[in-house]
PDB file of C-alpha atoms in Angstrom:
ATOM      1  CA  GLY J   1      -0.730   6.497  19.922  1.00  0.00           C
ATOM      2  CA  ALA J   2      -1.852   4.453  16.961  1.00  0.00           C
ATOM      3  CA  VAL J   3       1.014   2.099  15.883  1.00  0.00           C
ATOM      4  CA  VAL J   4       1.007  -0.162  12.875  1.00  0.00           C
ATOM      5  CA  SER J   5       3.682  -2.707  12.370  1.00  0.00           C
ATOM      6  CA  GLN J   6       4.637  -4.640   9.288  1.00  0.00           C
ATOM      7  CA  HIS J   7       6.646  -7.938   8.982  1.00  0.00           C
ATOM      8  CA  PRO J   8       8.975  -8.556   7.534  1.00  0.00           C
ATOM      9  CA  SER J   9      10.649  -5.175   7.062  1.00  0.00           C
ATOM     10  CA  TRP J  10      12.600  -6.551   4.033  1.00  0.00           C
ATOM     11  CA  VAL J  11      12.519  -9.734   2.064  1.00  0.00           C
ATOM     12  CA  ILE J  12      14.533 -11.252  -0.795  1.00  0.00           C
ATOM     13  CA  CYS J  13      13.134 -14.109  -2.723  1.00  0.00           C
ATOM     14  CA  LYS J  14      13.567 -16.146  -5.943  1.00  0.00           C
ATOM     15  CA  SER J  15      11.354 -15.560  -8.957  1.00  0.00           C
ATOM     16  CA  GLY J  16       8.209 -17.828  -8.855  1.00  0.00           C
ATOM     17  CA  THR J  17       7.947 -17.942  -5.027  1.00  0.00           C
ATOM     18  CA  SER J  18       5.189 -16.449  -2.866  1.00  0.00           C
ATOM     19  CA  VAL J  19       5.797 -13.908  -0.215  1.00  0.00           C
ATOM     20  CA  LYS J  20       3.427 -12.946   2.682  1.00  0.00           C
ATOM     21  CA  ILE J  21       3.578  -9.516   4.279  1.00  0.00           C
ATOM     22  CA  GLU J  22       1.741  -8.939   7.671  1.00  0.00           C
ATOM     23  CA  CYS J  23       0.260  -5.657   8.737  1.00  0.00           C
ATOM     24  CA  ARG J  24      -0.795  -5.254  12.306  1.00  0.00           C
ATOM     25  CA  SER J  25      -2.391  -2.442  14.352  1.00  0.00           C
ATOM     26  CA  LEU J  26      -0.796  -2.832  17.691  1.00  0.00           C
ATOM     27  CA  ASP J  27      -2.864  -0.621  19.946  1.00  0.00           C
ATOM     28  CA  PHE J  28      -6.205  -0.107  18.109  1.00  0.00           C
ATOM     29  CA  GLN J  29      -8.717  -1.830  16.160  1.00  0.00           C
ATOM     30  CA  ALA J  30      -8.565  -1.126  12.448  1.00  0.00           C
ATOM     31  CA  THR J  31     -11.744  -1.465  10.523  1.00  0.00           C
ATOM     32  CA  THR J  32     -10.112  -0.687   7.236  1.00  0.00           C
ATOM     33  CA  MET J  33      -6.537  -1.262   6.050  1.00  0.00           C
ATOM     34  CA  PHE J  34      -4.917  -0.161   2.879  1.00  0.00           C
ATOM     35  CA  TRP J  35      -2.080  -1.597   0.822  1.00  0.00           C
ATOM     36  CA  TYR J  36       0.151   0.641  -1.102  1.00  0.00           C
ATOM     37  CA  ARG J  37       3.182   0.118  -3.457  1.00  0.00           C
ATOM     38  CA  GLN J  38       5.791   2.721  -4.045  1.00  0.00           C
ATOM     39  CA  PHE J  39       8.453   2.416  -6.754  1.00  0.00           C
ATOM     40  CA  PRO J  40      11.647   4.433  -6.336  1.00  0.00           C
ATOM     41  CA  LYS J  41      11.218   8.138  -6.690  1.00  0.00           C
ATOM     42  CA  GLN J  42       7.467   7.757  -7.240  1.00  0.00           C
ATOM     43  CA  SER J  43       4.456   8.372  -5.180  1.00  0.00           C
ATOM     44  CA  LEU J  44       2.359   5.889  -3.227  1.00  0.00           C
ATOM     45  CA  MET J  45      -0.004   3.812  -5.313  1.00  0.00           C
ATOM     46  CA  LEU J  46      -3.051   2.415  -3.655  1.00  0.00           C
ATOM     47  CA  MET J  47      -3.306  -1.263  -4.453  1.00  0.00           C
ATOM     48  CA  ALA J  48      -6.378  -2.313  -2.462  1.00  0.00           C
ATOM     49  CA  THR J  49      -8.670  -1.500   0.500  1.00  0.00           C
ATOM     50  CA  SER J  50      -9.668  -4.229   2.890  1.00  0.00           C
ATOM     51  CA  ASN J  51     -12.321  -4.246   5.518  1.00  0.00           C
ATOM     52  CA  GLU J  52     -12.399  -6.827   8.313  1.00  0.00           C
ATOM     53  CA  GLY J  53     -14.316  -9.959   7.345  1.00  0.00           C
ATOM     54  CA  SER J  54     -15.052  -8.985   3.826  1.00  0.00           C
ATOM     55  CA  LYS J  55     -13.285  -9.145   0.384  1.00  0.00           C
ATOM     56  CA  ALA J  56     -10.702  -6.570  -0.516  1.00  0.00           C
ATOM     57  CA  THR J  57     -11.525  -3.949  -3.062  1.00  0.00           C
ATOM     58  CA  TYR J  58      -8.664  -3.840  -5.716  1.00  0.00           C
ATOM     59  CA  GLU J  59      -7.694  -0.693  -7.604  1.00  0.00           C
ATOM     60  CA  GLN J  60      -7.869  -0.868 -11.346  1.00  0.00           C
ATOM     61  CA  GLY J  61      -4.908  -2.599 -12.826  1.00  0.00           C
ATOM     62  CA  VAL J  62      -4.006  -4.607  -9.720  1.00  0.00           C
ATOM     63  CA  GLU J  63      -4.380  -8.337 -10.127  1.00  0.00           C
ATOM     64  CA  LYS J  64      -6.360  -9.820  -7.277  1.00  0.00           C
ATOM     65  CA  ASP J  65      -5.144 -13.281  -8.003  1.00  0.00           C
ATOM     66  CA  LYS J  66      -1.608 -12.180  -7.799  1.00  0.00           C
ATOM     67  CA  PHE J  67      -1.820  -9.943  -4.687  1.00  0.00           C
ATOM     68  CA  LEU J  68      -3.992 -11.833  -2.189  1.00  0.00           C
ATOM     69  CA  ILE J  69      -5.251  -9.809   0.726  1.00  0.00           C
ATOM     70  CA  ASN J  70      -6.781 -11.272   3.855  1.00  0.00           C
ATOM     71  CA  HIS J  71      -8.181  -9.126   6.630  1.00  0.00           C
ATOM     72  CA  ALA J  72      -8.991 -11.757   9.211  1.00  0.00           C
ATOM     73  CA  SER J  73      -9.311  -9.665  12.277  1.00  0.00           C
ATOM     74  CA  LEU J  74      -9.563  -6.055  13.249  1.00  0.00           C
ATOM     75  CA  THR J  75      -5.771  -5.932  13.974  1.00  0.00           C
ATOM     76  CA  LEU J  76      -4.315  -8.021  11.112  1.00  0.00           C
ATOM     77  CA  SER J  77      -4.253  -7.848   7.375  1.00  0.00           C
ATOM     78  CA  THR J  78      -1.929  -9.836   5.141  1.00  0.00           C
ATOM     79  CA  LEU J  79      -0.760  -9.325   1.540  1.00  0.00           C
ATOM     80  CA  THR J  80       0.521 -12.335  -0.284  1.00  0.00           C
ATOM     81  CA  VAL J  81       2.469 -11.749  -3.531  1.00  0.00           C
ATOM     82  CA  THR J  82       2.033 -14.994  -5.367  1.00  0.00           C
ATOM     83  CA  SER J  83       4.532 -16.228  -8.039  1.00  0.00           C
ATOM     84  CA  ALA J  84       6.662 -13.086  -7.500  1.00  0.00           C
ATOM     85  CA  HIS J  85       8.672 -11.750 -10.412  1.00  0.00           C
ATOM     86  CA  PRO J  86      11.477  -9.102 -10.488  1.00  0.00           C
ATOM     87  CA  GLU J  87       8.930  -6.451 -11.570  1.00  0.00           C
ATOM     88  CA  ASP J  88       7.112  -7.000  -8.318  1.00  0.00           C
ATOM     89  CA  SER J  89      10.216  -5.694  -6.502  1.00  0.00           C
ATOM     90  CA  SER J  90       8.987  -2.557  -4.648  1.00  0.00           C
ATOM     91  CA  PHE J  91       8.338  -0.972  -1.294  1.00  0.00           C
ATOM     92  CA  TYR J  92       4.949  -2.198   0.126  1.00  0.00           C
ATOM     93  CA  ILE J  93       3.337  -0.061   2.731  1.00  0.00           C
ATOM     94  CA  CYS J  94       0.205  -0.708   4.703  1.00  0.00           C
ATOM     95  CA  SER J  95      -1.973   1.756   6.548  1.00  0.00           C
ATOM     96  CA  ALA J  96      -4.941   1.444   8.835  1.00  0.00           C
ATOM     97  CA  SER J  97      -7.999   3.537   9.850  1.00  0.00           C
ATOM     98  CA  ARG J  98      -9.033   3.301  13.480  1.00  0.00           C
ATOM     99  CA  ALA J  99     -12.496   1.956  14.321  1.00  0.00           C
ATOM    100  CA  GLY J 100     -14.623   4.704  15.798  1.00  0.00           C
ATOM    101  CA  GLY J 101     -11.828   7.207  15.129  1.00  0.00           C
ATOM    102  CA  ASP J 102     -11.468   9.964  12.611  1.00  0.00           C
ATOM    103  CA  TYR J 103     -11.951   8.269   9.260  1.00  0.00           C
ATOM    104  CA  ASN J 104      -9.703  10.890   7.706  1.00  0.00           C
ATOM    105  CA  GLU J 105      -6.473   9.710   9.266  1.00  0.00           C
ATOM    106  CA  GLN J 106      -4.516   6.663   8.153  1.00  0.00           C
ATOM    107  CA  PHE J 107      -1.721   5.355  10.292  1.00  0.00           C
ATOM    108  CA  PHE J 108       1.132   3.966   8.235  1.00  0.00           C
ATOM    109  CA  GLY J 109       3.230   0.861   8.922  1.00  0.00           C
ATOM    110  CA  PRO J 110       6.985   1.146   8.337  1.00  0.00           C
ATOM    111  CA  GLY J 111       6.906  -0.688   5.001  1.00  0.00           C
ATOM    112  CA  THR J 112       8.318  -3.804   3.572  1.00  0.00           C
ATOM    113  CA  ARG J 113      10.993  -3.810   0.919  1.00  0.00           C
ATOM    114  CA  LEU J 114      10.634  -6.715  -1.446  1.00  0.00           C
ATOM    115  CA  THR J 115      13.265  -7.755  -3.813  1.00  0.00           C
ATOM    116  CA  VAL J 116      12.646 -10.502  -6.219  1.00  0.00           C
ATOM    117  CA  LEU J 117      15.764 -12.081  -7.850  1.00  0.00           C
TER     118      LEU J 117
ATOM    119  CA  GLY N   1      -9.200  13.052 -14.240  1.00  0.00           C
ATOM    120  CA  GLN N   2      -7.756  13.676 -10.848  1.00  0.00           C
ATOM    121  CA  ASN N   3      -4.514  15.472 -10.572  1.00  0.00           C
ATOM    122  CA  ILE N   4      -2.177  16.755  -7.815  1.00  0.00           C
ATOM    123  CA  ASP N   5       0.839  18.797  -8.719  1.00  0.00           C
ATOM    124  CA  GLN N   6       3.778  19.697  -6.489  1.00  0.00           C
ATOM    125  CA  PRO N   7       7.464  20.593  -7.328  1.00  0.00           C
ATOM    126  CA  THR N   8       9.648  17.658  -7.795  1.00  0.00           C
ATOM    127  CA  GLU N   9      12.556  19.035  -5.797  1.00  0.00           C
ATOM    128  CA  MET N  10      13.471  22.071  -3.743  1.00  0.00           C
ATOM    129  CA  THR N  11      16.574  23.187  -1.960  1.00  0.00           C
ATOM    130  CA  ALA N  12      16.920  25.361   1.125  1.00  0.00           C
ATOM    131  CA  THR N  13      19.430  26.334   3.716  1.00  0.00           C
ATOM    132  CA  GLU N  14      19.523  25.315   7.285  1.00  0.00           C
ATOM    133  CA  GLY N  15      17.777  27.710   9.571  1.00  0.00           C
ATOM    134  CA  ALA N  16      15.762  29.276   6.706  1.00  0.00           C
ATOM    135  CA  ILE N  17      12.101  28.985   5.643  1.00  0.00           C
ATOM    136  CA  VAL N  18      10.718  27.028   2.823  1.00  0.00           C
ATOM    137  CA  GLN N  19       7.250  26.824   1.233  1.00  0.00           C
ATOM    138  CA  ILE N  20       6.125  23.801  -0.672  1.00  0.00           C
ATOM    139  CA  ASN N  21       3.140  24.246  -2.885  1.00  0.00           C
ATOM    140  CA  CYS N  22       0.481  21.831  -3.964  1.00  0.00           C
ATOM    141  CA  THR N  23      -2.410  22.302  -6.367  1.00  0.00           C
ATOM    142  CA  TYR N  24      -5.139  19.816  -6.918  1.00  0.00           C
ATOM    143  CA  GLN N  25      -7.975  18.953  -9.189  1.00  0.00           C
ATOM    144  CA  THR N  26     -10.007  16.090  -7.759  1.00  0.00           C
ATOM    145  CA  SER N  27     -13.561  14.741  -7.928  1.00  0.00           C
ATOM    146  CA  GLY N  28     -14.838  16.222  -4.699  1.00  0.00           C
ATOM    147  CA  PHE N  29     -12.847  17.319  -1.620  1.00  0.00           C
ATOM    148  CA  ASN N  30     -12.859  16.025   1.914  1.00  0.00           C
ATOM    149  CA  GLY N  31      -9.606  17.326   3.070  1.00  0.00           C
ATOM    150  CA  LEU N  32      -5.861  17.673   2.258  1.00  0.00           C
ATOM    151  CA  PHE N  33      -3.034  15.947   4.016  1.00  0.00           C
ATOM    152  CA  TRP N  34       0.771  16.624   4.118  1.00  0.00           C
ATOM    153  CA  TYR N  35       3.080  13.749   4.899  1.00  0.00           C
ATOM    154  CA  GLN N  36       6.714  13.502   5.389  1.00  0.00           C
ATOM    155  CA  GLN N  37       8.644  10.593   4.061  1.00  0.00           C
ATOM    156  CA  HIS N  38      12.380   9.862   4.638  1.00  0.00           C
ATOM    157  CA  ALA N  39      14.072   7.766   2.160  1.00  0.00           C
ATOM    158  CA  GLY N  40      13.304   4.059   2.730  1.00  0.00           C
ATOM    159  CA  GLU N  41      10.690   4.801   5.315  1.00  0.00           C
ATOM    160  CA  ALA N  42       6.850   5.015   5.301  1.00  0.00           C
ATOM    161  CA  PRO N  43       5.142   8.340   5.312  1.00  0.00           C
ATOM    162  CA  THR N  44       4.449  10.086   8.651  1.00  0.00           C
ATOM    163  CA  PHE N  45       1.422  12.409   9.104  1.00  0.00           C
ATOM    164  CA  LEU N  46       2.141  16.119   9.389  1.00  0.00           C
ATOM    165  CA  SER N  47      -1.146  17.998   8.913  1.00  0.00           C
ATOM    166  CA  TYR N  48      -4.716  17.895   7.778  1.00  0.00           C
ATOM    167  CA  ASN N  49      -6.731  20.797   6.406  1.00  0.00           C
ATOM    168  CA  VAL N  50     -10.433  20.712   5.438  1.00  0.00           C
ATOM    169  CA  LEU N  51     -11.293  24.376   5.996  1.00  0.00           C
ATOM    170  CA  ASP N  52      -9.716  27.414   4.361  1.00  0.00           C
ATOM    171  CA  GLY N  53      -6.894  29.068   6.260  1.00  0.00           C
ATOM    172  CA  LEU N  54      -3.707  28.361   8.048  1.00  0.00           C
ATOM    173  CA  GLU N  55      -3.086  25.626  10.585  1.00  0.00           C
ATOM    174  CA  GLU N  56       0.101  26.052  12.629  1.00  0.00           C
ATOM    175  CA  LYS N  57       1.920  23.172  14.399  1.00  0.00           C
ATOM    176  CA  GLY N  58       5.323  24.058  15.747  1.00  0.00           C
ATOM    177  CA  ARG N  59       7.838  24.739  12.965  1.00  0.00           C
ATOM    178  CA  PHE N  60       5.346  23.413  10.425  1.00  0.00           C
ATOM    179  CA  SER N  61       2.236  25.247   9.052  1.00  0.00           C
ATOM    180  CA  SER N  62      -0.211  24.219   6.404  1.00  0.00           C
ATOM    181  CA  PHE N  63      -2.480  26.560   4.347  1.00  0.00           C
ATOM    182  CA  LEU N  64      -5.607  25.681   2.288  1.00  0.00           C
ATOM    183  CA  SER N  65      -7.577  27.612  -0.138  1.00  0.00           C
ATOM    184  CA  ARG N  66     -10.372  25.404  -1.559  1.00  0.00           C
ATOM    185  CA  SER N  67     -11.665  27.952  -4.087  1.00  0.00           C
ATOM    186  CA  LYS N  68      -8.146  27.924  -5.660  1.00  0.00           C
ATOM    187  CA  GLY N  69      -7.410  24.191  -5.243  1.00  0.00           C
ATOM    188  CA  TYR N  70      -4.234  25.150  -3.525  1.00  0.00           C
ATOM    189  CA  SER N  71      -2.334  24.336  -0.410  1.00  0.00           C
ATOM    190  CA  TYR N  72       1.147  24.972   0.828  1.00  0.00           C
ATOM    191  CA  LEU N  73       3.268  23.535   3.608  1.00  0.00           C
ATOM    192  CA  LEU N  74       5.549  26.053   5.373  1.00  0.00           C
ATOM    193  CA  LEU N  75       8.614  24.855   7.205  1.00  0.00           C
ATOM    194  CA  LYS N  76      10.433  27.351   9.460  1.00  0.00           C
ATOM    195  CA  GLU N  77      13.911  27.115  11.166  1.00  0.00           C
ATOM    196  CA  LEU N  78      14.943  24.324   8.885  1.00  0.00           C
ATOM    197  CA  GLN N  79      17.042  21.532  10.362  1.00  0.00           C
ATOM    198  CA  MET N  80      19.157  18.946   8.522  1.00  0.00           C
ATOM    199  CA  LYS N  81      16.655  16.311   9.641  1.00  0.00           C
ATOM    200  CA  ASP N  82      13.849  18.024   7.634  1.00  0.00           C
ATOM    201  CA  SER N  83      15.535  16.668   4.415  1.00  0.00           C
ATOM    202  CA  ALA N  84      12.842  14.341   3.177  1.00  0.00           C
ATOM    203  CA  SER N  85      10.055  14.124   0.638  1.00  0.00           C
ATOM    204  CA  TYR N  86       6.907  15.802   1.409  1.00  0.00           C
ATOM    205  CA  LEU N  87       3.724  14.322  -0.013  1.00  0.00           C
ATOM    206  CA  CYS N  88       0.461  16.272  -0.609  1.00  0.00           C
ATOM    207  CA  ALA N  89      -2.641  13.989  -0.617  1.00  0.00           C
ATOM    208  CA  VAL N  90      -6.309  14.927  -1.152  1.00  0.00           C
ATOM    209  CA  LEU N  91      -9.349  12.902   0.132  1.00  0.00           C
ATOM    210  CA  ASP N  92     -11.812  12.883  -2.697  1.00  0.00           C
ATOM    211  CA  SER N  93     -15.566  12.497  -2.756  1.00  0.00           C
ATOM    212  CA  ASN N  94     -15.273   8.689  -2.275  1.00  0.00           C
ATOM    213  CA  TYR N  95     -13.007   9.177   0.639  1.00  0.00           C
ATOM    214  CA  GLN N  96     -10.078   7.854  -1.427  1.00  0.00           C
ATOM    215  CA  LEU N  97      -6.622   9.410  -0.745  1.00  0.00           C
ATOM    216  CA  ILE N  98      -5.232  10.781  -4.055  1.00  0.00           C
ATOM    217  CA  TRP N  99      -1.463  11.221  -3.764  1.00  0.00           C
ATOM    218  CA  GLY N 100       0.875  13.717  -5.222  1.00  0.00           C
ATOM    219  CA  ALA N 101       4.355  12.561  -6.425  1.00  0.00           C
ATOM    220  CA  GLY N 102       6.001  14.339  -3.570  1.00  0.00           C
ATOM    221  CA  THR N 103       8.576  17.168  -3.272  1.00  0.00           C
ATOM    222  CA  LYS N 104      12.136  16.130  -2.320  1.00  0.00           C
ATOM    223  CA  LEU N 105      13.497  18.827  -0.060  1.00  0.00           C
ATOM    224  CA  ILE N 106      17.251  19.074   0.278  1.00  0.00           C
ATOM    225  CA  ILE N 107      18.642  21.108   3.165  1.00  0.00           C
ATOM    226  CA  LYS N 108      22.119  22.457   2.862  1.00  0.00           C
ATOM    227  CA  PRO N 109      24.262  23.600   5.776  1.00  0.00           C
TER     228      PRO N 109
END
């Protein structure tokens, strides 16, 4: 199968601190990884798309200096929420597309629940 | 603008059949996905349609009509574990996934 993991699965932090979330494709190489945010009872909102070795493409309204994305290898992408505030509390989900595979399918990680106090 | 509509919530009885509709208006079309999402978890892939017609996969079937901008997900022999949100998503001309808000399905015994 195509398994994507995220770490941590949940995190609680104080306002003003930075939080790093890792997204790994465990058994395949992911040329493209996507970061989503989901607020309660709302749909997934794409934050950014990252390709290995290049800068991430951010969606309109998403602050690139606040949400730092690094896609250092074909199996790892990280999202760092800098100077987190309570309004950043949300469910963050990553997904990955497989290199050489069907571009249509995204494989999702289990998500990271961030709570900023 | 791009828009995907699906009912907010539906209720059905265990063992019955339920159809969840999705209509879309997007800039281009490269396929439609259905995902299942349990509360507090990430979405899991259910189906992908790019051609008109019905795709059957076990208890779940998905239908697409591109001319009508319409799809439905059909769930048969409902089980309590099918209680979840069902997300409709369309791949547009830029190969971006446009997500619907999801339909919360409540299964009653």
